[in-house]
CSV table of N, CA and C in Angstrom, one decimal:
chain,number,residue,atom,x,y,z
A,927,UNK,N,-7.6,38.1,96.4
A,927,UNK,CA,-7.3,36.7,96.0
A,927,UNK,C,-8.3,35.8,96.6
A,928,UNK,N,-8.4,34.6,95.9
A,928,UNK,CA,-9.5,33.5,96.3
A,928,UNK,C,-8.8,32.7,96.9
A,929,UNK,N,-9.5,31.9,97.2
A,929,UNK,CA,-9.2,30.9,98.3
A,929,UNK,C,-8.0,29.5,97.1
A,930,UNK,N,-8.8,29.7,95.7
A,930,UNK,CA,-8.3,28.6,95.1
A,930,UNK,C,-7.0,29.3,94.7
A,931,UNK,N,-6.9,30.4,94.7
A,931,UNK,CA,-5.6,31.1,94.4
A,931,UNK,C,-4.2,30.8,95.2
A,932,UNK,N,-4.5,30.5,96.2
A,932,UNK,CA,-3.5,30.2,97.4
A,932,UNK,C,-3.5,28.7,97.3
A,933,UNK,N,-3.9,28.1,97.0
A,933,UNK,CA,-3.6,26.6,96.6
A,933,UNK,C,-2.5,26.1,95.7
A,934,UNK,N,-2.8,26.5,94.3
A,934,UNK,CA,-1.5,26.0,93.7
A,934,UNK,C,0.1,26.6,94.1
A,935,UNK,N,-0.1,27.9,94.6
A,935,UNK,CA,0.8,28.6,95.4
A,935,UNK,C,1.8,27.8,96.6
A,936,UNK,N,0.7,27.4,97.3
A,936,UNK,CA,1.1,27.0,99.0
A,936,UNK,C,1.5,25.7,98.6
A,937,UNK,N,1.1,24.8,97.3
A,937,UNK,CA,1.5,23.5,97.1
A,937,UNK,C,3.0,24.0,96.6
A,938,UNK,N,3.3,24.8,95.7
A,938,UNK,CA,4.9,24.6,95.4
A,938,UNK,C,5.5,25.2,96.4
A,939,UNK,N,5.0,25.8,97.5
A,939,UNK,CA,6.1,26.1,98.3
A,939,UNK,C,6.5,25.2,98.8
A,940,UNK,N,5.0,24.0,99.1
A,940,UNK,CA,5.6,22.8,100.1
A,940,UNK,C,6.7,21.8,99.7
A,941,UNK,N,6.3,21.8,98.1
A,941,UNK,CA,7.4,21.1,97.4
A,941,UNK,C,8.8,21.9,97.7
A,942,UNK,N,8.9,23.1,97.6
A,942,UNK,CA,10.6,23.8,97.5
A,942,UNK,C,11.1,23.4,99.3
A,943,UNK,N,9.9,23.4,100.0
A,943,UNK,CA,10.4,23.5,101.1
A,943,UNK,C,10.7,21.6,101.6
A,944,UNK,N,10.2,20.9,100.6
A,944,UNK,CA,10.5,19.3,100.7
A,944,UNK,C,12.0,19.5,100.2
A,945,UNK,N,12.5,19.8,98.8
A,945,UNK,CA,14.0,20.1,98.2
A,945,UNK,C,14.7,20.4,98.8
A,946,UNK,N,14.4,21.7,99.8
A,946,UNK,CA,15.2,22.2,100.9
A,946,UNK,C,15.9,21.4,102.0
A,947,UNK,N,15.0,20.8,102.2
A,947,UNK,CA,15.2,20.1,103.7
A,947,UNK,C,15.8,18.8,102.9
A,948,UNK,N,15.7,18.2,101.5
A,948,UNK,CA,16.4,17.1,101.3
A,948,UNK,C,17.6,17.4,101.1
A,949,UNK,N,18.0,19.0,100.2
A,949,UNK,CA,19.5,19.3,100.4
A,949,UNK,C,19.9,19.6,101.6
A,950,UNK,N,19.7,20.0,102.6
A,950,UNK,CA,20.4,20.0,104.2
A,950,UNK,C,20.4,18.6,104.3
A,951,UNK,N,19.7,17.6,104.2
A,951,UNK,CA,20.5,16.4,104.6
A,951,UNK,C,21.4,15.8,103.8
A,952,UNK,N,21.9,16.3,102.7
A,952,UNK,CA,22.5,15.6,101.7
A,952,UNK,C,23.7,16.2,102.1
A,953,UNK,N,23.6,17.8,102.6
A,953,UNK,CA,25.2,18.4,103.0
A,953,UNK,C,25.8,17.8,104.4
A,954,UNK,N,24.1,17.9,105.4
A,954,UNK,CA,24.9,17.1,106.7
A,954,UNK,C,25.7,15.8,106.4
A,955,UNK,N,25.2,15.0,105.4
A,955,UNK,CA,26.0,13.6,105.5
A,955,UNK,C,27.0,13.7,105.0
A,956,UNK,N,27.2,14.8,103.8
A,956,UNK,CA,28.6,15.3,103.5
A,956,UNK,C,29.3,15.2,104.5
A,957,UNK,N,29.1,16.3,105.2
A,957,UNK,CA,30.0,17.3,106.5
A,957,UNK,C,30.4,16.0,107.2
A,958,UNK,N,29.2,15.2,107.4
A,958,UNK,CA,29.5,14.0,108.4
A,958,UNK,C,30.8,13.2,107.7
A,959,UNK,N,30.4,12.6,106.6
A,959,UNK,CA,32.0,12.4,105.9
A,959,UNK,C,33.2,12.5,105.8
A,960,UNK,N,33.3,14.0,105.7
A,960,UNK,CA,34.3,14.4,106.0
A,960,UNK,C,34.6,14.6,107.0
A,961,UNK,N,34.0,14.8,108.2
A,961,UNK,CA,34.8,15.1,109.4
A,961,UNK,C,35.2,13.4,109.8
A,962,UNK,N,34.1,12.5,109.8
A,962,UNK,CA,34.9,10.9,109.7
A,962,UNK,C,36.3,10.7,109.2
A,963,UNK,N,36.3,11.4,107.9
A,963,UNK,CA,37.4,10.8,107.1
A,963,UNK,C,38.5,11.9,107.9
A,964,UNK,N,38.6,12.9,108.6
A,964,UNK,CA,39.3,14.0,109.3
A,964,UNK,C,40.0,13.1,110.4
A,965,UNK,N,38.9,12.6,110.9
A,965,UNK,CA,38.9,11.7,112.3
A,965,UNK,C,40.5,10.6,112.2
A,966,UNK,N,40.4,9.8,111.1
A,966,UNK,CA,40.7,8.4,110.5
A,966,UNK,C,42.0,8.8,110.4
A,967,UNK,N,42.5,10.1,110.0
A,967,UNK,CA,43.8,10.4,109.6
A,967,UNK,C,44.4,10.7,111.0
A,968,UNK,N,44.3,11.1,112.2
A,968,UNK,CA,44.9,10.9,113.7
A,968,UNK,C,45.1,9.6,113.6
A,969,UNK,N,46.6,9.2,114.8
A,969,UNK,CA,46.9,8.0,114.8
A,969,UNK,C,46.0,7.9,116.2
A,970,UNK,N,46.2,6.2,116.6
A,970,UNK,CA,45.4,5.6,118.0
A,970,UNK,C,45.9,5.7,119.1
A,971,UNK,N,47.7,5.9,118.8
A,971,UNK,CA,48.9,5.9,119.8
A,971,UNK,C,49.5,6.7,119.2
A,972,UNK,N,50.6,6.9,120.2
A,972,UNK,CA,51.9,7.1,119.6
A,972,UNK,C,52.8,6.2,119.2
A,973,UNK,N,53.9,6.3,118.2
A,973,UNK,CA,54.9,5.8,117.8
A,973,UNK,C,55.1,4.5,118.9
A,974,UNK,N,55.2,4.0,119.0
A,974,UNK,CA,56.2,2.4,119.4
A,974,UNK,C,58.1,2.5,119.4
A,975,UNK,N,58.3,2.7,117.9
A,975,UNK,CA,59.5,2.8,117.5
A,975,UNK,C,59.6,3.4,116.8
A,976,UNK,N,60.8,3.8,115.6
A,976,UNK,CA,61.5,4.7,115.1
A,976,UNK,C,60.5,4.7,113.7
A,977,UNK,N,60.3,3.5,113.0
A,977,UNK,CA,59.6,3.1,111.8
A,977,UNK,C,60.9,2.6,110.9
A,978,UNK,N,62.0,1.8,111.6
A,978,UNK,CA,63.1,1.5,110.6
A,978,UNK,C,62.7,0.3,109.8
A,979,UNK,N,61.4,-0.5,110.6
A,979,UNK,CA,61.2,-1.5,109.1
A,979,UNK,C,60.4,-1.0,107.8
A,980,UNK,N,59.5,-0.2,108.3
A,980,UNK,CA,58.8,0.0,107.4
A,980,UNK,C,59.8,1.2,106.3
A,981,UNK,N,60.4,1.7,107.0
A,981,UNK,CA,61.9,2.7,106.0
A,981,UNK,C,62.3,2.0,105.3
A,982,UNK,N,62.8,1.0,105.8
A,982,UNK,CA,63.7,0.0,105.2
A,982,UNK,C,62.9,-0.6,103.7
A,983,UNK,N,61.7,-1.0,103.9
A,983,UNK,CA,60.8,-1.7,103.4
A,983,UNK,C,60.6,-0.6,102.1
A,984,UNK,N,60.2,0.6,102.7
A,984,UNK,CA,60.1,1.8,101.2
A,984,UNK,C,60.9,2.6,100.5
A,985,UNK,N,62.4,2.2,100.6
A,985,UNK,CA,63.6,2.8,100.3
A,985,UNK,C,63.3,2.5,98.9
A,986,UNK,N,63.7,1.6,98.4
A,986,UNK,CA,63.8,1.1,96.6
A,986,UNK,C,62.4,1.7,96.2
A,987,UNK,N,61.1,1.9,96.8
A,987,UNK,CA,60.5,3.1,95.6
A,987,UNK,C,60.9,4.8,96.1
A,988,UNK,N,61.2,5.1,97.1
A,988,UNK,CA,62.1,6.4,97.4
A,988,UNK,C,63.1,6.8,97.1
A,989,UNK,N,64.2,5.4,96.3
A,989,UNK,CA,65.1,5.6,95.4
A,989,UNK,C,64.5,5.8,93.8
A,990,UNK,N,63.7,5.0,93.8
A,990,UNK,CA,62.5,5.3,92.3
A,990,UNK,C,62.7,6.4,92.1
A,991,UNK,N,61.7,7.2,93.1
A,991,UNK,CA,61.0,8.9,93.2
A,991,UNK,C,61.9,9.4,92.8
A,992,UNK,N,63.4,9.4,93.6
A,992,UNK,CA,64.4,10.5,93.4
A,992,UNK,C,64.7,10.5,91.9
A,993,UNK,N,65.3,9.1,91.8
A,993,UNK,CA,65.5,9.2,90.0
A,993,UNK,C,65.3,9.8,89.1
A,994,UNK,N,63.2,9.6,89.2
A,994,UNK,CA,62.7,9.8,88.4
A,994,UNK,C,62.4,11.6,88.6
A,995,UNK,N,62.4,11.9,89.4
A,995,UNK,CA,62.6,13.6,89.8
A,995,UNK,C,63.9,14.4,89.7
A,996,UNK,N,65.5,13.5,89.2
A,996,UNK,CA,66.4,13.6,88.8
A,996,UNK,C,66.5,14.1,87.4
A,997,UNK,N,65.7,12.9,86.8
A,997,UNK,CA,65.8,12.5,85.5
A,997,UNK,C,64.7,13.9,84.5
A,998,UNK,N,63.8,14.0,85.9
A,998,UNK,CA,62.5,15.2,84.9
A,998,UNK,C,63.3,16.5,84.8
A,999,UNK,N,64.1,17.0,86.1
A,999,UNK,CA,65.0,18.0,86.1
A,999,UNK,C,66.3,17.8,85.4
A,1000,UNK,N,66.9,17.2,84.8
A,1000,UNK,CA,68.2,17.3,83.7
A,1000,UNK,C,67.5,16.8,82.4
A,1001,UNK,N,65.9,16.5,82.4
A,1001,UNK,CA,65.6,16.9,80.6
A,1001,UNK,C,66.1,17.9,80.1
A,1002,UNK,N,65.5,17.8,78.7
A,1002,UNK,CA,66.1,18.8,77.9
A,1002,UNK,C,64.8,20.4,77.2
A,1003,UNK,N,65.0,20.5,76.6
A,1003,UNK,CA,63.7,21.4,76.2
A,1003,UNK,C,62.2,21.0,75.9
A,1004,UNK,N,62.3,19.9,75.7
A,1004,UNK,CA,60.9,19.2,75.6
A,1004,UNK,C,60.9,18.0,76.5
A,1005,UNK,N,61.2,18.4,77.7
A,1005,UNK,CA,61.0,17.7,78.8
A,1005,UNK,C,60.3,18.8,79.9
A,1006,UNK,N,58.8,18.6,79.9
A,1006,UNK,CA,58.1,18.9,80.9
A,1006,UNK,C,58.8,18.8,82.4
A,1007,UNK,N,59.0,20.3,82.8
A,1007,UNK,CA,59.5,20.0,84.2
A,1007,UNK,C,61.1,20.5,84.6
A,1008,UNK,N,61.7,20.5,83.2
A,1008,UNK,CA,63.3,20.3,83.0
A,1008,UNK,C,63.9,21.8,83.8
A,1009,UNK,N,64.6,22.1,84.5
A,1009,UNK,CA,65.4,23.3,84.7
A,1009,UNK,C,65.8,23.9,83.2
A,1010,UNK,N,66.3,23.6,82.3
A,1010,UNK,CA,66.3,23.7,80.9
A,1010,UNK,C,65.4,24.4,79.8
A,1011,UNK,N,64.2,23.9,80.5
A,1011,UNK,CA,62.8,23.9,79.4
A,1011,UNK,C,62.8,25.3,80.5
A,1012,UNK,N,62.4,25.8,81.3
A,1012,UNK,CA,62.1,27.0,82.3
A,1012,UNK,C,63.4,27.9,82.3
A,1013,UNK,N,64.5,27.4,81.9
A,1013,UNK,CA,65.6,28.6,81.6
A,1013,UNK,C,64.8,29.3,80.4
A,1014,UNK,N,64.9,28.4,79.5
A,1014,UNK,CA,64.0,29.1,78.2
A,1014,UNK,C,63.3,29.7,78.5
A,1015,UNK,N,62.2,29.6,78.8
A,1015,UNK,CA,60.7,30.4,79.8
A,1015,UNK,C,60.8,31.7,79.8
A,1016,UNK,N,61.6,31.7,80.6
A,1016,UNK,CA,62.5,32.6,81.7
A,1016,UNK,C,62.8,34.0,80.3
A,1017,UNK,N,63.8,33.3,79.7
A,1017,UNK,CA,64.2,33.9,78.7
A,1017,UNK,C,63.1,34.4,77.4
A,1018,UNK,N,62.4,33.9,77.5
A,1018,UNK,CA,61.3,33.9,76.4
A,1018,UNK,C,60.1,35.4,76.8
A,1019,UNK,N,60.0,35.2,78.5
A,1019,UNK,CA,59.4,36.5,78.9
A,1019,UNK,C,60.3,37.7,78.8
A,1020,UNK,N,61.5,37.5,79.1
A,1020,UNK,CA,62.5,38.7,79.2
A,1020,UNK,C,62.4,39.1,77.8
A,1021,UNK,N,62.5,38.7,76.7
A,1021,UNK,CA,62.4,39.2,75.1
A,1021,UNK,C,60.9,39.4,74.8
A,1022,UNK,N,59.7,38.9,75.8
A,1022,UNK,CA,58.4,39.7,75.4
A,1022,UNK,C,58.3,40.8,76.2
A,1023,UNK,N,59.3,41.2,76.9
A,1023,UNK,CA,59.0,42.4,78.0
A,1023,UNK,C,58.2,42.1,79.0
A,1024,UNK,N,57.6,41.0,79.8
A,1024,UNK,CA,56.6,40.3,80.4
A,1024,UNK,C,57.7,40.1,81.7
A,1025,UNK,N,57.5,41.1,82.4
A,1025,UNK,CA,58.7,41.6,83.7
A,1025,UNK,C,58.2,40.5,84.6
A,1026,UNK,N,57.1,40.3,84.8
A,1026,UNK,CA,56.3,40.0,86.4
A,1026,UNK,C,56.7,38.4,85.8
A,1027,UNK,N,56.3,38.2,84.5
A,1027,UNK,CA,55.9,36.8,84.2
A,1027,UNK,C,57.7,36.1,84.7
A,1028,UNK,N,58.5,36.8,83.9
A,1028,UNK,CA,59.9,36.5,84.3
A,1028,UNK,C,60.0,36.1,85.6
A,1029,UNK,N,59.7,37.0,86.4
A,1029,UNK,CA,60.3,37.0,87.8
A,1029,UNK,C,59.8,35.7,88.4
A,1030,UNK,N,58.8,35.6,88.0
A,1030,UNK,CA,57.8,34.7,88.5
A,1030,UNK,C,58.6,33.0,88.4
A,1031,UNK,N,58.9,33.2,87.2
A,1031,UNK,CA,59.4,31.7,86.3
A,1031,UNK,C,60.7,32.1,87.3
A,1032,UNK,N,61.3,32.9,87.5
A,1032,UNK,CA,62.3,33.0,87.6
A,1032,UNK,C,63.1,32.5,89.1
A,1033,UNK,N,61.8,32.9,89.9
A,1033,UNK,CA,61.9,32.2,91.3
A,1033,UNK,C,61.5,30.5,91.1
A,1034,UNK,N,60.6,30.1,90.5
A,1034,UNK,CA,60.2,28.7,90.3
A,1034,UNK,C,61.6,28.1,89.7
A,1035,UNK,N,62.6,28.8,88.9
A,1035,UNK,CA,63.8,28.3,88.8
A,1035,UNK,C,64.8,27.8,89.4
A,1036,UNK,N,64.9,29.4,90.6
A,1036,UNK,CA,65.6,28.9,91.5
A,1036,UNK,C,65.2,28.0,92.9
A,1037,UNK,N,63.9,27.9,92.5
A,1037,UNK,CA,63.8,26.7,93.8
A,1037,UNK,C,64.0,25.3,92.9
A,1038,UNK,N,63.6,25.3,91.5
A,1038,UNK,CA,64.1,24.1,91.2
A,1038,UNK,C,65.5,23.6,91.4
A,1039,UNK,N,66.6,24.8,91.7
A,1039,UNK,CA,67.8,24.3,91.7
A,1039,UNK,C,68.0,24.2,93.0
A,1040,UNK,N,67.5,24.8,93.8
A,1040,UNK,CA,67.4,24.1,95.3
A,1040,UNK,C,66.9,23.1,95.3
A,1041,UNK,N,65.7,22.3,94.5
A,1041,UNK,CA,65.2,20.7,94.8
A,1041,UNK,C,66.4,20.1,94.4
A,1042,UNK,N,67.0,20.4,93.2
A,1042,UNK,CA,68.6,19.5,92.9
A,1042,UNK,C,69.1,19.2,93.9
A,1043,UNK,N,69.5,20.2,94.5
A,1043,UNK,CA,70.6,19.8,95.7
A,1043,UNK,C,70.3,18.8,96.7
A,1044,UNK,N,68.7,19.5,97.2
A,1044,UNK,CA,67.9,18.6,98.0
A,1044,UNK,C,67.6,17.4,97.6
A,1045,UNK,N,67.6,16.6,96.2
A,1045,UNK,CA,67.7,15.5,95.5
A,1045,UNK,C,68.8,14.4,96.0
A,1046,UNK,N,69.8,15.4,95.9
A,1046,UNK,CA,71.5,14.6,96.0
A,1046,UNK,C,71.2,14.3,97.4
A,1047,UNK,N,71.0,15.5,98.3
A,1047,UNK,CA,71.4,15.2,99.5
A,1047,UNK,C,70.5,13.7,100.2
A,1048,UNK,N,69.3,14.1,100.0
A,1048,UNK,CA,68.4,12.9,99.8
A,1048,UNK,C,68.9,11.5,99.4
A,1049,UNK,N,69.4,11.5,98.3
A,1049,UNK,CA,69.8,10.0,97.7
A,1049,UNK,C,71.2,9.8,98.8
A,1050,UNK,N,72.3,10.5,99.2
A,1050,UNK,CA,73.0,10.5,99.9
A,1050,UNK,C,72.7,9.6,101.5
A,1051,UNK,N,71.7,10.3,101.7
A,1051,UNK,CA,71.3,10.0,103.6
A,1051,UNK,C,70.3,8.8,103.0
A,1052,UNK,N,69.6,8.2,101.5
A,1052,UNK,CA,69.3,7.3,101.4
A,1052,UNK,C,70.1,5.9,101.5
A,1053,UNK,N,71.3,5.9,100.6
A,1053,UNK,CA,72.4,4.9,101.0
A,1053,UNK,C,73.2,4.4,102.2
A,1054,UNK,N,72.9,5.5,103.1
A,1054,UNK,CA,73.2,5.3,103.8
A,1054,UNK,C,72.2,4.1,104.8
A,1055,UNK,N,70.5,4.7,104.6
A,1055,UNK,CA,69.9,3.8,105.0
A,1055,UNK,C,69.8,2.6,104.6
A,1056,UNK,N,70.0,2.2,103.2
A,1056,UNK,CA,70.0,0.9,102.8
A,1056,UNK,C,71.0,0.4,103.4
A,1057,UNK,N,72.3,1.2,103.2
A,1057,UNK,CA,73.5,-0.1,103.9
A,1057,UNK,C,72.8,-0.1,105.8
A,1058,UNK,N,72.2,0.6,106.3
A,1058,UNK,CA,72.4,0.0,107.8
A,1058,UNK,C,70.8,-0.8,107.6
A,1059,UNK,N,70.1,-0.9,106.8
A,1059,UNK,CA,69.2,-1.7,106.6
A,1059,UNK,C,69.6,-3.1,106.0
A,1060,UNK,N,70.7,-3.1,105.5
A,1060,UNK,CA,71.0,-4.6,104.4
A,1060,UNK,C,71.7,-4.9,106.1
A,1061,UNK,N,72.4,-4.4,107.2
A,1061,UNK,CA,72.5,-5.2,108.3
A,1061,UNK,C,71.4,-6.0,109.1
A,1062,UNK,N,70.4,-5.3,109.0
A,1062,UNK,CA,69.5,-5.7,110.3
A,1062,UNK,C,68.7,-6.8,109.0
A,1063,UNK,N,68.1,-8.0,110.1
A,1063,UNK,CA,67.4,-8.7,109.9
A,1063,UNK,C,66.4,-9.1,110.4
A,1064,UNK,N,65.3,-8.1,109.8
A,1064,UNK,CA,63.7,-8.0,110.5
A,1064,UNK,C,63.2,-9.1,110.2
A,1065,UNK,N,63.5,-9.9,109.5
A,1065,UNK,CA,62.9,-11.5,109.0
A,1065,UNK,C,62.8,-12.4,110.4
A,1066,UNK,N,64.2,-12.3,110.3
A,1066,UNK,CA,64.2,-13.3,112.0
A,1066,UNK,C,64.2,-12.7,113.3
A,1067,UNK,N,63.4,-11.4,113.4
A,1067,UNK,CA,62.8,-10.7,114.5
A,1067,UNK,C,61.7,-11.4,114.4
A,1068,UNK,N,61.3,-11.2,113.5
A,1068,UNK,CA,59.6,-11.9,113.2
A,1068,UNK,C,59.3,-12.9,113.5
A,1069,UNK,N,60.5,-13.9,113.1
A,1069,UNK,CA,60.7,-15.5,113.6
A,1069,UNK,C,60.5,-15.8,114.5
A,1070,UNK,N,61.3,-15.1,115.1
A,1070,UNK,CA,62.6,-14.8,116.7
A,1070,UNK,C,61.0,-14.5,117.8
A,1071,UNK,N,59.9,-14.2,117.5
A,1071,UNK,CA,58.7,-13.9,117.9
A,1071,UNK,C,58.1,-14.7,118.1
A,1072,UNK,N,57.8,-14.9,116.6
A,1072,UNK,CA,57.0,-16.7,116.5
A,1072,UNK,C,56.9,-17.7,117.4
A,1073,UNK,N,58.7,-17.9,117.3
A,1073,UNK,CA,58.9,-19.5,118.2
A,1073,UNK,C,59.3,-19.4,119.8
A,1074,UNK,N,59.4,-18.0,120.1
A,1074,UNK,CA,59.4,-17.7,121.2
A,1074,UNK,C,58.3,-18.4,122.4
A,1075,UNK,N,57.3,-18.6,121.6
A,1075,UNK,CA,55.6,-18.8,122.4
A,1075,UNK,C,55.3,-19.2,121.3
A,1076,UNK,N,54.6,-20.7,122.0
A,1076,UNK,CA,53.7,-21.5,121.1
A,1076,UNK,C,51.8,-21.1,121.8
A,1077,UNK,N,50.8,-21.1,121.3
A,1077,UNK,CA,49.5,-20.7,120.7
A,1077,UNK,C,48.9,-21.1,122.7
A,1078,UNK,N,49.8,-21.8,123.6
A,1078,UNK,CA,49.3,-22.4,124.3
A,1078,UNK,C,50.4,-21.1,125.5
A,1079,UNK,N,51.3,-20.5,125.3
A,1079,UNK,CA,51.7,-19.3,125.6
A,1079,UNK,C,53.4,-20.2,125.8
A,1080,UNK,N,53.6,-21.2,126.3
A,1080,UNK,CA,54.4,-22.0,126.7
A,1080,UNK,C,56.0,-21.7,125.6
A,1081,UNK,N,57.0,-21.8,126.4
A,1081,UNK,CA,58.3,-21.5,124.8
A,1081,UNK,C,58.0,-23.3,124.4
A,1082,UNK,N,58.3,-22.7,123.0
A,1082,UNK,CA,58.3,-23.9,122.1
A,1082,UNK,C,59.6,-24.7,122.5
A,1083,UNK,N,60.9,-24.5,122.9
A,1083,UNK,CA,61.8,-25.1,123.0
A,1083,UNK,C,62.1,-26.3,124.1
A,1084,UNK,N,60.7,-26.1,125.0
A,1084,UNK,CA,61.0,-27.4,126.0
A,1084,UNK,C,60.9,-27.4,126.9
């Protein structure tokens, strides 16, 4: 080999070896990413309190959820999701002879009818929180704070 032979050669390696080294930084800043975003999900403390305002605060869409996870499990046959529509299933493998497929469906059945239960009991221990929530009045905690100390640290009352 000549000397000019090893030239166009040695130039594409240096190029593969430029690509190379720009994908290792593209994954390090990945990696870096994600382990940030890893980081962000630890809390700074611990708890304070129980979280009864913020419970309080997300009940009416946690009453939503249930409903609407109620309502997907007592469809009917053309209701994606339905206990109903997967009885069929169920039944549809047992008449193609499809053993494994059955069993399969067949367990996903019976945990659906364990999420029923877990539905009710849910909505149950929910009512309950709304009524000890419709007692408390986190409004005038808030208040009750406010006017406590005015901006100069002093009680506002005198």
């Amino acid at each position: 080999m000549t000397g000019s032979d090893a030239s166009p050669a040695s130039a594409g390696t240096s190029q593969d070896q430029a690509q190379n080294d720009k994908d290792k930084r593209k994954k390090a800043h990945a990696k870096a990413k994600r382990h940030h975003a890893k980081a962000k999900r630890h809390a700074k403390h611990p708890p304070k309190g129980d979280g009864a305002k913020a419970l309080c605060k997300r009940a009416p869409k946690i009453d939503k959820k249930i409903d609407r996870v109620q309502r997907r499990l007592d469809g009917g046959l053309k209701t994606r999701g339905s206990i109903e529509r997967l009885e069929r299933r169920v039944e549809n493998a047992k008449k193609a002879n499809h053993g494994v497929i059955a069993d399969f469906l067949g367990e996903r059945l019976d945990d659906r009818g364990e999420l029923k239960l877990t539905l009710k009991e849910r909505e149950e221990g929910l009512k309950k929180v709304r009524a000890w929530c419709a007692t408390q009045d986190f409004e005038k905690d808030k208040d009750k704070d406010k006017g406590e100390k005015n901006s100069s640290g002093e009680s506002s009352e005198g």
